[in-house]
């Protein structure tokens, strides 16, 4: 159930959360976000500033960076702990100089390799392009251009490269067979340019012996690769399109905010996040009715359709697919917009809406919004600024799934509740 891919924005926010939280530890923040400690440490190496907030609220050097820089230089003292003699110091400096020259040569070689490789990555399949680069350059007499080093620099496994290379004869034979098939397809297509894949496949297989018959998927692939297609009638342009108000979306939940399995019924809403300067940020949510898990959310300084669209896209990325799911909302203008209806159609989501002006028809989402403000703002009425608001919301919303126990989930976290359910479902054969 845990996410495996994280955006750069999520990683930077996680680093900022660690550095800005007084007395925070890598272990504590990692558990809050539902990630491994080693993962957070890697993000700190990439995006960290080397500073963090101490328990008393003052800025201090990060202990991770402090450990890295507090070690004395190698060779500063002899093996017996005595100060270096001039001869020892000279020998050490010469060794370090030689190491630096070797590192410089290595970096120059790697830069030249990557410069040569760059032009390969714009050719179709990027992985195949990397294989081709290694195959073409590993035979050169340049020092340091071994298969092992080239594979490491373009980030492919040597075993994968050798497997790809060993399959070259098979690929060549398949390419030749596809070229011959393309010639047969073009002959049929030239006779009747309206023919598409189904009729061309039938024509090719008509009277052919079993060993000469071709699959319709292969015909479609070869036609696509060679730019052969049947006639497509252009769609009629509609000049009269109903306004959103003319489209009625039914209430499919009738205030029953439950689901038998995950990824079937969702609710969502927009709530404002008040700032001290009188402006607002806005939070859009997508919540699973089965586990109350927050599967998608977005924060912006506007309340346009893009806000709820971003939240729904985030939910689709978390679940992998929302096809067949129901999404229930109120009658806010963004949820009734034509653009949002089109997005739901693209994702396979069925819209549901409560009655106009009735908050009870979307009580689960309304309750979530109230909980967010109550637990984050507590005794204050506004956030001091947008940056603080985003940071505090990021921490609470990620902890909500990984650490916050929910009464609906029998006081488990939403993630744990879903994991427990998944353990009871037999795997498909």
Short mmCIF file of C-alpha atoms in Angstrom, two decimals:
data_model
loop_
_atom_site.label_atom_id
_atom_site.label_comp_id
_atom_site.label_asym_id
_atom_site.label_seq_id
_atom_site.Cartn_x
_atom_site.Cartn_y
_atom_site.Cartn_z
CA UNK A 1 0.00 0.00 0.00
CA UNK A 2 2.95 2.36 0.53
CA UNK A 3 4.01 4.67 -2.23
CA UNK A 4 7.22 3.81 -4.08
CA UNK A 5 7.68 6.91 -6.22
CA UNK A 6 7.98 10.40 -4.77
CA UNK A 7 8.13 13.70 -6.61
CA UNK A 8 10.99 16.15 -6.07
CA UNK A 9 8.50 18.52 -4.41
CA UNK A 10 7.56 15.82 -1.87
CA UNK A 11 11.25 15.11 -1.15
CA UNK A 12 12.08 18.79 -0.67
CA UNK A 13 9.09 19.24 1.63
CA UNK A 14 10.21 16.21 3.67
CA UNK A 15 13.71 17.71 4.03
CA UNK A 16 12.26 21.11 4.97
CA UNK A 17 10.01 19.41 7.54
CA UNK A 18 13.03 17.73 9.19
CA UNK A 19 15.13 20.90 9.18
CA UNK A 20 12.35 23.19 10.47
CA UNK A 21 10.88 20.94 13.18
CA UNK A 22 12.44 21.70 16.61
CA UNK A 23 14.35 18.71 17.92
CA UNK A 24 13.21 16.48 15.06
CA UNK A 25 15.03 13.21 14.41
CA UNK A 26 15.46 11.35 11.15
CA UNK A 27 13.70 8.36 12.66
CA UNK A 28 10.71 10.36 13.85
CA UNK A 29 10.20 12.26 10.60
CA UNK A 30 10.67 9.10 8.53
CA UNK A 31 8.00 7.31 10.57
CA UNK A 32 5.68 10.29 10.22
CA UNK A 33 6.00 10.23 6.44
CA UNK A 34 5.89 6.45 6.16
CA UNK A 35 9.33 6.11 4.57
CA UNK A 36 12.62 4.43 5.43
CA UNK A 37 15.24 6.33 7.43
CA UNK A 38 17.83 5.64 4.75
CA UNK A 39 15.52 7.21 2.18
CA UNK A 40 15.17 10.40 4.22
CA UNK A 41 18.95 10.54 4.76
CA UNK A 42 19.47 10.28 1.00
CA UNK A 43 17.03 13.17 0.46
CA UNK A 44 18.89 15.21 3.07
CA UNK A 45 22.14 14.64 1.18
CA UNK A 46 20.47 15.83 -2.05
CA UNK A 47 18.36 18.75 -0.85
CA UNK A 48 19.48 19.55 2.70
CA UNK A 49 20.97 22.90 3.74
CA UNK A 50 23.16 21.48 6.50
CA UNK A 51 21.14 23.37 9.11
CA UNK A 52 18.23 22.35 11.34
CA UNK A 53 16.14 23.68 14.21
CA UNK A 54 17.28 22.63 17.67
CA UNK A 55 14.87 21.68 20.45
CA UNK A 56 14.96 25.26 21.81
CA UNK A 57 14.00 26.68 18.42
CA UNK A 58 17.44 28.03 17.49
CA UNK A 59 19.20 27.21 14.23
CA UNK A 60 22.08 24.77 14.50
CA UNK A 61 24.24 22.69 12.15
CA UNK A 62 22.66 19.40 11.14
CA UNK A 63 24.20 16.53 13.14
CA UNK A 64 24.35 14.47 9.96
CA UNK A 65 26.54 17.05 8.26
CA UNK A 66 28.48 17.67 11.51
CA UNK A 67 29.55 14.04 11.68
CA UNK A 68 30.69 14.20 8.08
CA UNK A 69 32.90 17.26 8.53
CA UNK A 70 34.16 16.74 12.08
CA UNK A 71 36.57 13.93 11.18
CA UNK A 72 40.24 14.92 11.09
CA UNK A 73 41.96 14.67 7.70
CA UNK A 74 43.56 11.33 6.98
CA UNK A 75 47.26 11.25 7.78
CA UNK A 76 47.26 14.30 10.03
CA UNK A 77 49.02 12.16 12.62
CA UNK A 78 51.18 9.12 12.36
CA UNK A 79 49.99 5.64 13.24
CA UNK A 80 51.35 6.13 16.77
CA UNK A 81 49.46 9.40 17.23
CA UNK A 82 52.57 11.55 16.90
CA UNK A 83 52.58 14.75 14.81
CA UNK A 84 53.69 14.24 11.20
CA UNK A 85 57.29 14.72 10.24
CA UNK A 86 58.02 16.86 7.17
CA UNK A 87 58.81 13.69 5.21
CA UNK A 88 55.51 12.07 6.22
CA UNK A 89 53.58 15.21 5.37
CA UNK A 90 55.26 15.42 1.96
CA UNK A 91 54.51 11.77 1.25
CA UNK A 92 50.89 12.20 2.27
CA UNK A 93 50.44 15.32 0.13
CA UNK A 94 52.01 13.62 -2.86
CA UNK A 95 49.67 10.66 -2.43
CA UNK A 96 46.67 13.00 -2.15
CA UNK A 97 47.84 14.92 -5.22
CA UNK A 98 48.15 11.70 -7.19
CA UNK A 99 44.67 10.66 -6.08
CA UNK A 100 43.24 14.03 -7.13
CA UNK A 101 44.90 13.79 -10.54
CA UNK A 102 43.46 10.31 -10.98
CA UNK A 103 40.02 11.57 -9.95
CA UNK A 104 40.32 14.48 -12.40
CA UNK A 105 41.21 12.09 -15.21
CA UNK A 106 38.30 9.87 -14.25
CA UNK A 107 35.83 12.78 -14.24
CA UNK A 108 37.09 14.05 -17.59
CA UNK A 109 36.66 10.59 -19.08
CA UNK A 110 33.16 10.29 -17.64
CA UNK A 111 32.23 13.73 -18.97
CA UNK A 112 33.39 12.75 -22.45
CA UNK A 113 31.48 9.47 -22.27
CA UNK A 114 28.26 11.21 -21.21
CA UNK A 115 28.72 13.89 -23.88
CA UNK A 116 28.96 11.17 -26.50
CA UNK A 117 25.97 9.36 -24.99
CA UNK A 118 23.69 12.42 -24.91
CA UNK A 119 22.88 12.29 -28.62
CA UNK A 120 21.71 8.69 -28.28
CA UNK A 121 19.02 9.42 -25.72
CA UNK A 122 16.77 11.29 -28.13
CA UNK A 123 16.27 8.24 -30.32
CA UNK A 124 12.99 6.45 -29.65
CA UNK A 125 13.32 3.85 -26.89
CA UNK A 126 15.76 5.36 -24.38
CA UNK A 127 16.81 2.00 -22.92
CA UNK A 128 17.60 0.55 -26.34
CA UNK A 129 19.53 3.73 -27.15
CA UNK A 130 21.72 3.17 -24.09
CA UNK A 131 22.40 -0.39 -25.15
CA UNK A 132 23.33 0.83 -28.63
CA UNK A 133 25.70 3.43 -27.20
CA UNK A 134 27.54 0.84 -25.10
CA UNK A 135 27.71 -1.58 -28.02
CA UNK A 136 29.17 1.02 -30.39
CA UNK A 137 31.69 2.57 -27.98
CA UNK A 138 32.93 -0.38 -25.94
CA UNK A 139 34.92 -1.60 -28.95
CA UNK A 140 37.00 1.58 -29.15
CA UNK A 141 40.61 1.68 -28.02
CA UNK A 142 40.09 4.62 -25.66
CA UNK A 143 41.35 3.89 -22.13
CA UNK A 144 38.64 3.62 -19.51
CA UNK A 145 35.84 2.91 -22.02
CA UNK A 146 35.14 -0.63 -20.86
CA UNK A 147 31.69 -2.21 -20.95
CA UNK A 148 31.57 -2.18 -17.15
CA UNK A 149 32.24 1.55 -16.92
CA UNK A 150 29.96 2.51 -19.80
CA UNK A 151 27.09 0.53 -18.33
CA UNK A 152 27.59 2.16 -14.94
CA UNK A 153 27.62 5.67 -16.41
CA UNK A 154 24.47 5.24 -18.51
CA UNK A 155 22.79 3.37 -15.63
CA UNK A 156 22.10 -0.05 -17.12
CA UNK A 157 22.97 -3.51 -15.85
CA UNK A 158 25.78 -5.33 -17.63
CA UNK A 159 23.73 -8.53 -17.61
CA UNK A 160 20.90 -6.68 -19.37
CA UNK A 161 23.31 -5.30 -21.97
CA UNK A 162 24.81 -8.72 -22.71
CA UNK A 163 21.31 -10.24 -22.92
CA UNK A 164 20.30 -7.51 -25.38
CA UNK A 165 23.46 -8.08 -27.40
CA UNK A 166 22.94 -11.85 -27.49
CA UNK A 167 19.40 -11.33 -28.80
CA UNK A 168 20.59 -9.21 -31.75
CA UNK A 169 20.20 -12.03 -34.34
CA UNK A 170 16.66 -12.69 -33.14
CA UNK A 171 15.80 -9.00 -33.39
CA UNK A 172 17.26 -8.78 -36.88
CA UNK A 173 15.22 -11.80 -38.00
CA UNK A 174 12.07 -10.31 -36.49
CA UNK A 175 12.73 -6.94 -38.14
CA UNK A 176 13.15 -8.67 -41.51
CA UNK A 177 9.91 -10.60 -40.98
CA UNK A 178 8.09 -7.37 -40.03
CA UNK A 179 9.44 -5.66 -43.16
CA UNK A 180 8.14 -8.52 -45.32
CA UNK A 181 4.77 -8.38 -43.58
CA UNK A 182 4.64 -4.59 -44.07
CA UNK A 183 5.12 -5.12 -47.81
CA UNK A 184 2.19 -7.57 -47.86
CA UNK A 185 0.06 -5.18 -45.84
CA UNK A 186 0.85 -2.29 -48.15
CA UNK A 187 -0.14 -4.36 -51.17
CA UNK A 188 -3.56 -5.02 -49.64
CA UNK A 189 -3.90 -1.42 -48.48
CA UNK A 190 -2.96 0.03 -51.86
CA UNK A 191 -5.79 -1.95 -53.43
CA UNK A 192 -8.30 -0.41 -51.00
CA UNK A 193 -7.08 2.46 -48.85
CA UNK A 194 -10.19 2.29 -46.64
CA UNK A 195 -9.00 -1.03 -45.19
CA UNK A 196 -7.98 -0.98 -41.56
CA UNK A 197 -6.42 -3.59 -39.33
CA UNK A 198 -9.40 -6.03 -39.11
CA UNK A 199 -9.99 -6.28 -42.84
CA UNK A 200 -6.29 -6.38 -43.73
CA UNK A 201 -5.76 -9.20 -41.20
CA UNK A 202 -8.66 -11.14 -42.70
CA UNK A 203 -7.28 -10.58 -46.20
CA UNK A 204 -3.80 -11.78 -45.24
CA UNK A 205 -5.14 -14.89 -43.51
CA UNK A 206 -7.70 -15.81 -46.18
CA UNK A 207 -6.67 -19.21 -47.51
CA UNK A 208 -3.26 -19.06 -45.81
CA UNK A 209 -1.90 -22.21 -44.17
CA UNK A 210 -1.72 -22.13 -40.34
CA UNK A 211 2.01 -21.36 -40.30
CA UNK A 212 1.45 -18.28 -42.49
CA UNK A 213 -1.42 -16.81 -40.52
CA UNK A 214 -0.74 -13.55 -38.64
CA UNK A 215 -2.24 -12.19 -35.44
CA UNK A 216 -4.31 -9.00 -35.65
CA UNK A 217 -2.21 -7.38 -32.90
CA UNK A 218 0.95 -7.89 -34.94
CA UNK A 219 -0.76 -6.44 -38.02
CA UNK A 220 -1.83 -3.39 -35.98
CA UNK A 221 1.73 -2.92 -34.66
CA UNK A 222 3.36 -3.18 -38.08
CA UNK A 223 0.79 -0.81 -39.62
CA UNK A 224 1.41 1.70 -36.84
CA UNK A 225 5.19 1.47 -37.21
CA UNK A 226 5.00 1.98 -40.99
CA UNK A 227 2.34 4.68 -40.97
CA UNK A 228 -0.34 2.58 -42.68
CA UNK A 229 -3.93 3.20 -41.58
CA UNK A 230 -7.43 2.90 -42.92
CA UNK A 231 -9.84 5.71 -43.56
CA UNK A 232 -11.05 7.55 -40.49
CA UNK A 233 -14.17 9.64 -40.73
CA UNK A 234 -13.78 13.01 -39.14
CA UNK A 235 -15.97 13.73 -36.19
CA UNK A 236 -18.86 16.10 -36.63
CA UNK A 237 -18.19 19.43 -34.93
CA UNK A 238 -20.81 20.22 -32.31
CA UNK A 239 -21.69 23.87 -32.07
CA UNK A 240 -24.32 23.49 -29.35
CA UNK A 241 -22.91 22.16 -26.05
CA UNK A 242 -25.04 22.08 -22.87
CA UNK A 243 -23.87 24.28 -20.02
CA UNK A 244 -22.85 22.56 -16.78
CA UNK A 245 -26.14 23.55 -15.16
CA UNK A 246 -27.98 21.53 -17.83
CA UNK A 247 -26.22 18.31 -16.76
CA UNK A 248 -27.72 16.53 -13.75
CA UNK A 249 -25.37 14.46 -11.58
CA UNK A 250 -27.21 12.03 -9.26
CA UNK A 251 -26.49 11.39 -5.60
CA UNK A 252 -25.18 7.81 -5.61
CA UNK A 253 -24.34 7.65 -1.88
CA UNK A 254 -27.46 8.97 -0.13
CA UNK A 255 -25.29 9.83 2.89
CA UNK A 256 -23.92 6.26 3.12
CA UNK A 257 -20.20 7.00 3.27
CA UNK A 258 -19.05 3.38 3.28
CA UNK A 259 -17.46 0.94 0.87
CA UNK A 260 -16.87 -2.81 0.97
CA UNK A 261 -13.39 -2.63 -0.59
CA UNK A 262 -10.78 0.06 -1.22
CA UNK A 263 -10.68 2.17 -4.38
CA UNK A 264 -14.41 2.06 -5.05
CA UNK A 265 -16.05 5.08 -3.38
CA UNK A 266 -14.41 8.46 -2.73
CA UNK A 267 -15.54 11.78 -1.33
CA UNK A 268 -13.85 15.14 -1.61
CA UNK A 269 -14.26 18.83 -0.99
CA UNK A 270 -12.43 22.17 -0.98
CA UNK A 271 -11.73 24.11 2.20
CA UNK A 272 -10.05 27.46 2.68
CA UNK A 273 -6.88 27.88 4.74
CA UNK A 274 -6.85 31.40 6.25
CA UNK A 275 -3.59 33.38 6.36
CA UNK A 276 -2.69 36.25 8.67
CA UNK A 277 -2.51 38.76 5.80
CA UNK A 278 -6.16 38.22 4.94
CA UNK A 279 -5.55 35.95 1.95
CA UNK A 280 -6.38 32.25 1.74
CA UNK A 281 -4.91 29.06 0.41
CA UNK A 282 -7.25 26.26 -0.63
CA UNK A 283 -7.06 22.52 0.02
CA UNK A 284 -8.79 19.95 -2.21
CA UNK A 285 -9.06 16.33 -1.01
CA UNK A 286 -9.92 12.84 -2.26
CA UNK A 287 -10.80 10.43 0.59
CA UNK A 288 -11.48 6.67 0.33
CA UNK A 289 -14.75 5.76 2.09
CA UNK A 290 -13.45 2.25 2.88
CA UNK A 291 -10.52 3.26 5.07
CA UNK A 292 -10.82 7.09 5.28
CA UNK A 293 -7.39 7.16 3.61
CA UNK A 294 -6.43 10.46 1.99
CA UNK A 295 -5.32 9.19 -1.41
CA UNK A 296 -5.03 12.57 -3.14
CA UNK A 297 -4.77 16.23 -2.19
CA UNK A 298 -3.64 19.54 -3.60
CA UNK A 299 -3.01 23.03 -2.19
CA UNK A 300 -3.14 26.23 -4.25
CA UNK A 301 -3.79 29.94 -3.89
CA UNK A 302 -6.85 29.72 -6.15
CA UNK A 303 -10.10 27.77 -6.36
CA UNK A 304 -10.10 27.02 -10.08
CA UNK A 305 -10.80 23.62 -11.64
CA UNK A 306 -7.06 22.90 -11.76
CA UNK A 307 -7.05 22.56 -7.97
CA UNK A 308 -9.55 19.66 -7.81
CA UNK A 309 -8.07 18.18 -10.99
CA UNK A 310 -4.62 18.05 -9.35
CA UNK A 311 -6.10 16.28 -6.32
CA UNK A 312 -7.83 13.69 -8.51
CA UNK A 313 -4.65 13.16 -10.56
CA UNK A 314 -2.74 12.59 -7.30
CA UNK A 315 -5.32 10.01 -6.23
CA UNK A 316 -5.02 8.22 -9.57
CA UNK A 317 -1.22 8.15 -9.18
CA UNK A 318 -1.51 6.73 -5.65
CA UNK A 319 -3.98 4.00 -6.59
CA UNK A 320 -2.59 3.29 -10.05
CA UNK A 321 -6.09 3.61 -11.52
CA UNK A 322 -9.47 5.02 -10.47
CA UNK A 323 -11.41 3.23 -13.22
CA UNK A 324 -14.85 2.19 -11.96
CA UNK A 325 -14.71 4.30 -8.80
CA UNK A 326 -17.33 6.82 -7.64
CA UNK A 327 -16.31 10.32 -6.58
CA UNK A 328 -18.86 12.22 -4.48
CA UNK A 329 -18.73 15.99 -3.94
CA UNK A 330 -20.92 19.01 -3.40
CA UNK A 331 -22.18 21.34 -6.14
CA UNK A 332 -19.19 23.67 -6.05
CA UNK A 333 -18.53 25.37 -9.38
CA UNK A 334 -15.26 23.51 -9.91
CA UNK A 335 -16.95 20.12 -9.48
CA UNK A 336 -19.74 21.02 -11.90
CA UNK A 337 -17.39 22.40 -14.57
CA UNK A 338 -17.21 20.79 -17.97
CA UNK A 339 -13.42 20.38 -17.68
CA UNK A 340 -13.74 18.39 -14.47
CA UNK A 341 -16.46 16.16 -15.95
CA UNK A 342 -14.15 15.42 -18.89
CA UNK A 343 -11.31 14.53 -16.49
CA UNK A 344 -13.58 12.11 -14.62
CA UNK A 345 -14.53 10.49 -17.92
CA UNK A 346 -10.85 10.13 -18.85
CA UNK A 347 -10.05 8.47 -15.51
CA UNK A 348 -13.14 6.25 -15.58
CA UNK A 349 -14.61 7.96 -12.50
CA UNK A 350 -18.38 8.24 -11.98
CA UNK A 351 -19.47 11.56 -10.47
CA UNK A 352 -21.92 11.82 -7.61
CA UNK A 353 -23.24 14.98 -5.93
CA UNK A 354 -25.41 15.73 -2.96
CA UNK A 355 -28.23 18.24 -2.84
CA UNK A 356 -27.49 21.92 -3.32
CA UNK A 357 -26.85 23.69 -0.02
CA UNK A 358 -26.81 20.53 2.11
CA UNK A 359 -23.52 19.96 3.93
CA UNK A 360 -24.85 16.68 5.39
CA UNK A 361 -24.81 15.15 1.92
CA UNK A 362 -21.01 15.41 1.98
CA UNK A 363 -20.53 15.04 5.73
CA UNK A 364 -17.42 12.85 5.56
CA UNK A 365 -15.44 15.40 3.57
CA UNK A 366 -16.77 18.27 5.69
CA UNK A 367 -15.74 16.42 8.86
CA UNK A 368 -12.25 15.86 7.47
CA UNK A 369 -11.87 19.57 6.70
CA UNK A 370 -12.94 20.48 10.21
CA UNK A 371 -10.46 17.98 11.67
CA UNK A 372 -7.59 19.42 9.63
CA UNK A 373 -8.15 22.95 10.88
CA UNK A 374 -8.85 21.89 14.44
CA UNK A 375 -5.75 19.75 14.83
CA UNK A 376 -3.33 21.96 12.91
CA UNK A 377 -4.46 25.46 13.92
CA UNK A 378 -5.60 24.42 17.42
CA UNK A 379 -5.95 27.68 19.39
CA UNK A 380 -4.99 30.03 16.55
CA UNK A 381 -7.26 31.31 13.81
CA UNK A 382 -4.84 31.75 10.93
CA UNK A 383 -1.47 30.63 9.64
CA UNK A 384 1.23 33.33 9.76
CA UNK A 385 2.16 32.92 6.08
CA UNK A 386 1.70 30.65 3.06
CA UNK A 387 5.03 28.85 3.54
CA UNK A 388 4.22 27.86 7.12
CA UNK A 389 0.72 26.81 6.10
CA UNK A 390 1.99 24.53 3.32
CA UNK A 391 4.67 23.02 5.56
CA UNK A 392 2.32 22.28 8.45
CA UNK A 393 -0.37 20.90 6.16
CA UNK A 394 2.17 18.70 4.41
CA UNK A 395 3.23 17.16 7.71
CA UNK A 396 -0.32 16.63 9.00
CA UNK A 397 -1.69 15.21 5.76
CA UNK A 398 1.15 12.70 5.41
CA UNK A 399 0.93 11.70 9.08
CA UNK A 400 -2.83 11.29 8.70
CA UNK A 401 -2.35 8.11 6.64
CA UNK A 402 0.77 6.75 8.36
CA UNK A 403 0.52 7.70 12.05
CA UNK A 404 -2.91 9.12 12.97
CA UNK A 405 -5.23 6.44 14.35
CA UNK A 406 -8.81 6.70 13.14
CA UNK A 407 -11.88 5.55 15.01
CA UNK A 408 -13.44 4.28 11.79
CA UNK A 409 -10.41 2.01 11.31
CA UNK A 410 -10.80 0.52 14.80
CA UNK A 411 -8.12 2.94 15.88
CA UNK A 412 -5.62 1.82 13.32
CA UNK A 413 -4.09 4.17 10.78
CA UNK A 414 -5.77 4.22 7.36
CA UNK A 415 -2.69 2.59 5.82
CA UNK A 416 -2.61 -0.17 8.44
CA UNK A 417 -6.35 -0.73 8.02
CA UNK A 418 -5.94 -1.25 4.27
CA UNK A 419 -2.91 -3.48 4.79
CA UNK A 420 -4.88 -5.66 7.19
CA UNK A 421 -7.66 -5.97 4.65
CA UNK A 422 -5.23 -6.82 1.87
CA UNK A 423 -3.80 -9.65 3.97
CA UNK A 424 -7.26 -11.29 4.07
CA UNK A 425 -7.80 -11.16 0.32
CA UNK A 426 -6.45 -14.23 -1.52
CA UNK A 427 -4.05 -13.40 -4.34
CA UNK A 428 -5.36 -13.89 -7.84
CA UNK A 429 -4.11 -17.06 -9.48
#
